[in-house]
Short mmCIF file of C-alpha atoms in Angstrom, two decimals:
data_model
loop_
_atom_site.label_atom_id
_atom_site.label_comp_id
_atom_site.label_asym_id
_atom_site.label_seq_id
_atom_site.Cartn_x
_atom_site.Cartn_y
_atom_site.Cartn_z
CA UNK G 23 112.82 107.16 92.48
CA UNK G 24 109.48 105.40 92.17
CA UNK G 25 107.50 104.68 95.28
CA UNK G 26 105.35 101.68 96.08
CA UNK G 27 102.76 101.15 93.39
CA UNK G 28 99.55 99.16 93.54
CA UNK G 29 97.08 98.04 90.95
CA UNK G 30 94.28 98.36 90.29
CA UNK G 31 93.51 101.56 92.15
CA UNK G 32 89.84 100.62 92.30
CA UNK G 33 88.15 97.26 91.93
CA UNK G 34 84.44 96.52 92.02
CA UNK G 35 83.52 92.86 92.07
CA UNK G 36 80.48 90.73 92.67
CA UNK G 37 80.13 88.67 95.81
CA UNK G 38 81.60 85.22 95.28
CA UNK G 39 84.16 86.22 92.65
CA UNK G 40 87.93 85.98 93.13
CA UNK G 41 90.15 89.08 92.98
CA UNK G 42 93.87 89.66 92.70
CA UNK G 43 95.57 92.79 93.98
CA UNK G 44 99.11 93.65 92.96
CA UNK G 45 101.91 95.46 94.72
CA UNK G 46 105.22 96.66 93.29
CA UNK G 47 107.54 97.62 96.15
CA UNK G 48 110.35 100.12 96.00
CA UNK G 49 113.29 98.64 94.14
CA UNK G 50 115.75 97.00 96.52
CA UNK G 51 113.31 96.75 99.41
CA UNK G 52 113.39 93.22 100.76
CA UNK G 53 110.49 93.51 103.21
CA UNK G 54 106.89 93.82 102.02
CA UNK G 55 103.68 94.16 104.02
CA UNK G 56 99.97 94.07 103.31
CA UNK G 57 97.48 95.98 105.48
CA UNK G 58 93.76 96.58 105.21
CA UNK G 59 91.96 99.82 106.01
CA UNK G 60 88.24 99.53 106.63
CA UNK G 61 85.67 101.68 108.39
CA UNK G 62 84.85 99.11 111.01
CA UNK G 63 88.30 97.74 111.75
CA UNK G 64 90.66 100.63 111.12
CA UNK G 65 94.12 99.80 109.79
CA UNK G 66 95.05 96.17 110.32
CA UNK G 67 98.05 94.06 109.38
CA UNK G 68 97.54 91.13 107.04
CA UNK G 69 100.89 89.56 106.09
CA UNK G 70 104.63 90.25 106.00
CA UNK G 71 107.18 89.02 103.47
CA UNK G 72 110.93 88.93 103.86
CA UNK G 73 112.21 88.12 100.40
CA UNK G 74 109.83 85.53 99.00
CA UNK G 75 109.01 84.00 102.38
CA UNK G 76 106.11 84.98 104.60
CA UNK G 77 107.19 84.49 108.20
CA UNK G 78 104.10 86.25 109.54
CA UNK G 79 100.68 85.53 108.07
CA UNK G 80 98.90 86.07 111.35
CA UNK G 81 96.68 88.88 110.09
CA UNK G 82 95.03 87.03 107.21
CA UNK G 83 91.36 86.95 108.26
CA UNK G 84 90.41 83.63 106.68
CA UNK G 85 91.67 80.92 104.36
CA UNK G 86 90.01 82.80 101.48
CA UNK G 87 92.96 85.20 101.67
CA UNK G 88 96.38 84.28 100.33
CA UNK G 89 99.43 86.13 99.12
CA UNK G 90 102.62 85.37 97.32
CA UNK G 91 105.76 87.20 96.36
CA UNK G 92 107.99 86.29 93.47
CA UNK G 93 111.56 87.27 92.67
CA UNK G 94 111.76 89.18 95.90
CA UNK G 95 109.74 91.92 94.27
CA UNK G 96 106.11 91.93 93.12
CA UNK G 97 103.46 90.59 95.46
CA UNK G 98 99.91 89.50 94.77
CA UNK G 99 97.14 89.34 97.36
CA UNK G 100 94.33 87.01 96.31
CA UNK G 101 90.88 86.95 97.85
CA UNK G 102 88.73 84.00 96.85
CA UNK G 103 84.95 83.94 96.96
CA UNK G 104 84.77 87.59 97.99
CA UNK G 105 82.27 88.68 100.63
CA UNK G 106 80.85 92.12 101.31
CA UNK G 107 82.89 92.39 104.50
CA UNK G 108 86.03 92.21 102.35
CA UNK G 109 85.26 95.72 101.05
CA UNK G 110 88.15 97.91 102.19
CA UNK G 111 91.26 99.70 101.01
CA UNK G 112 94.15 97.25 100.75
CA UNK G 113 97.51 98.90 101.40
CA UNK G 114 100.93 97.59 100.54
CA UNK G 115 104.13 98.82 102.17
CA UNK G 116 107.80 98.02 101.77
CA UNK G 117 110.92 98.64 103.78
CA UNK G 118 114.60 98.34 103.05
CA UNK G 119 115.42 95.28 105.11
CA UNK G 120 114.31 93.07 107.95
CA UNK G 121 112.63 95.30 110.47
CA UNK G 122 115.03 96.85 112.88
CA UNK G 123 114.44 99.64 115.24
CA UNK G 124 113.09 102.61 113.31
CA UNK G 125 112.97 101.04 109.83
CA UNK G 126 110.47 103.07 107.82
CA UNK G 127 107.66 101.39 105.96
CA UNK G 128 106.72 103.21 102.76
CA UNK G 129 103.09 102.83 101.79
CA UNK G 130 101.48 102.62 98.38
CA UNK G 131 98.29 104.48 97.43
CA UNK G 132 96.12 101.43 98.04
CA UNK G 133 93.52 99.45 96.13
CA UNK G 134 89.93 100.24 96.99
CA UNK G 135 87.95 97.02 96.80
CA UNK G 136 84.17 97.13 96.71
CA UNK G 137 82.22 93.87 96.83
CA UNK G 138 78.63 94.23 95.65
CA UNK D 21 98.36 91.99 123.12
CA UNK D 22 99.83 95.16 121.71
CA UNK D 23 97.45 98.04 121.08
CA UNK D 24 97.28 101.76 120.42
CA UNK D 25 94.55 104.10 121.58
CA UNK D 26 94.33 107.57 120.18
CA UNK D 27 92.10 110.54 120.67
CA UNK D 28 88.79 110.22 118.93
CA UNK D 29 88.01 112.72 116.26
CA UNK D 30 87.09 114.54 114.35
CA UNK D 31 89.09 117.50 115.60
CA UNK D 32 88.40 120.93 114.16
CA UNK D 33 90.67 123.89 114.89
CA UNK D 34 91.28 127.36 113.57
CA UNK D 35 94.48 128.23 111.78
CA UNK D 36 97.38 129.04 114.14
CA UNK D 37 95.80 127.12 117.03
CA UNK D 38 97.81 124.72 119.20
CA UNK D 39 97.28 121.05 118.42
CA UNK D 40 97.48 118.01 120.64
CA UNK D 41 96.39 114.54 119.55
CA UNK D 42 96.69 112.05 122.39
CA UNK D 43 98.10 108.57 121.87
CA UNK D 44 98.69 105.86 124.45
CA UNK D 45 99.93 102.34 123.89
CA UNK D 46 100.05 98.92 125.46
CA UNK D 47 103.05 96.77 124.67
CA UNK D 48 105.64 94.65 126.38
CA UNK D 49 109.24 95.69 126.22
CA UNK D 50 110.31 98.74 124.27
CA UNK D 51 108.33 99.29 121.08
CA UNK D 52 109.17 101.80 118.38
CA UNK D 53 106.51 104.50 118.05
CA UNK D 54 105.33 106.33 114.94
CA UNK D 55 102.94 108.96 113.73
CA UNK D 56 101.68 108.53 110.16
CA UNK D 57 99.61 111.07 108.22
CA UNK D 58 97.17 110.55 105.38
CA UNK D 59 96.41 113.70 103.41
CA UNK D 60 93.20 113.78 101.35
CA UNK D 61 93.56 111.56 98.32
CA UNK D 62 97.08 110.44 99.22
CA UNK D 63 98.73 107.42 100.79
CA UNK D 64 100.04 107.02 104.31
CA UNK D 65 103.26 108.89 105.00
CA UNK D 66 105.55 108.65 107.98
CA UNK D 67 105.42 111.94 109.88
CA UNK D 68 107.80 111.19 112.74
CA UNK D 69 109.12 108.37 114.89
CA UNK D 70 110.88 107.57 118.16
CA UNK D 71 112.63 104.36 119.01
CA UNK D 72 113.44 104.62 122.71
CA UNK D 73 112.16 106.23 125.86
CA UNK D 74 112.52 110.03 126.08
CA UNK D 75 113.30 110.30 122.36
CA UNK D 76 111.55 113.19 120.64
CA UNK D 77 110.50 112.79 117.03
CA UNK D 78 109.92 115.94 115.02
CA UNK D 79 109.02 116.92 111.46
CA UNK D 80 107.18 119.78 109.72
CA UNK D 81 106.67 121.56 113.06
CA UNK D 82 105.10 118.48 114.66
CA UNK D 83 106.65 116.86 117.73
CA UNK D 84 106.02 113.79 119.86
CA UNK D 85 107.96 112.50 122.86
CA UNK D 86 108.18 108.81 123.78
CA UNK D 87 107.07 108.64 127.42
CA UNK D 88 107.65 105.20 128.87
CA UNK D 89 106.28 106.10 132.31
CA UNK D 90 102.90 107.12 130.90
CA UNK D 91 103.04 104.84 127.81
CA UNK D 92 102.22 107.84 125.66
CA UNK D 93 103.33 109.45 122.39
CA UNK D 94 101.17 112.55 122.05
CA UNK D 95 101.42 114.58 118.82
CA UNK D 96 101.76 118.36 119.17
CA UNK D 97 102.13 121.37 116.91
CA UNK D 98 102.34 124.92 118.07
CA UNK D 99 100.55 126.62 115.18
CA UNK D 100 98.54 124.57 112.72
CA UNK D 101 97.89 125.48 109.09
CA UNK D 102 95.04 124.65 106.74
CA UNK D 103 97.45 122.32 104.92
CA UNK D 104 97.72 120.17 108.07
CA UNK D 105 94.16 118.94 107.52
CA UNK D 106 94.50 115.16 107.28
CA UNK D 107 93.97 111.91 109.16
CA UNK D 108 96.69 111.15 111.72
CA UNK D 109 97.54 107.62 112.87
CA UNK D 110 99.60 106.66 115.88
CA UNK D 111 101.34 103.29 115.54
CA UNK D 112 103.77 101.00 117.29
CA UNK D 113 106.07 98.20 116.27
CA UNK D 114 106.79 95.84 119.11
CA UNK D 115 110.36 94.93 119.86
CA UNK D 116 111.39 92.08 117.58
CA UNK D 117 108.18 92.26 115.55
CA UNK D 118 107.58 93.28 111.96
CA UNK D 119 104.05 94.56 111.74
CA UNK D 120 102.79 98.00 112.65
CA UNK D 121 99.85 98.20 115.05
CA UNK D 122 97.78 101.30 114.39
CA UNK D 123 95.40 103.41 116.39
CA UNK D 124 92.02 104.17 114.91
CA UNK D 125 93.07 107.47 113.36
CA UNK D 126 92.09 111.05 114.13
CA UNK D 127 90.67 113.28 111.42
CA UNK D 128 91.93 116.85 111.76
CA UNK D 129 90.33 119.79 109.98
CA UNK D 130 91.89 123.25 110.12
CA UNK D 131 89.69 126.17 109.19
CA UNK D 132 91.15 129.44 107.87
#
């Protein structure tokens, strides 16, 4: 079956513009995660959804970052007024259910965001 | 807080060499431990996992044993291949938590 998909694969934007990144999880997966991979910070957690609710938003770096999930499926990560330090690869992952011991998170290919 | 420290790279080996990538963690309770791999141009893939002390995860010739006493989860392979060239990430998920906490990654290059 299809894996986690993300779009766009690459996005170049000017500083100050807003961007939206999309994630389509594996069908039937109720848990969805956003991570960010950057040279300076490594791989860091941003937000976790269970269904359409986000019980853990602790990794969002500032109030310029927000995310939503609709229909228990597609998720959108929005970055407002982008800054150069937002340049990174944004990864989405999904897993079958609420995290239990050993639940595997399946990762998408990522969206490479470059802020000029 | 929870954290993962892994061996700094890059690591360069010859084909058929023995591989060890060290990983140690800090966490309360009993986290689940993972190794993920990122091949060139591809997304992160789960390589192996262990969910309790003394468990051994294994896949594709790679092994790692969950050592509670040394808070370690070192990755080993007896004979590496050129196709093993990738970036390897050690990660933990704390008991009762959802997010993965990753180490900084180790880039491995295998020369023929």
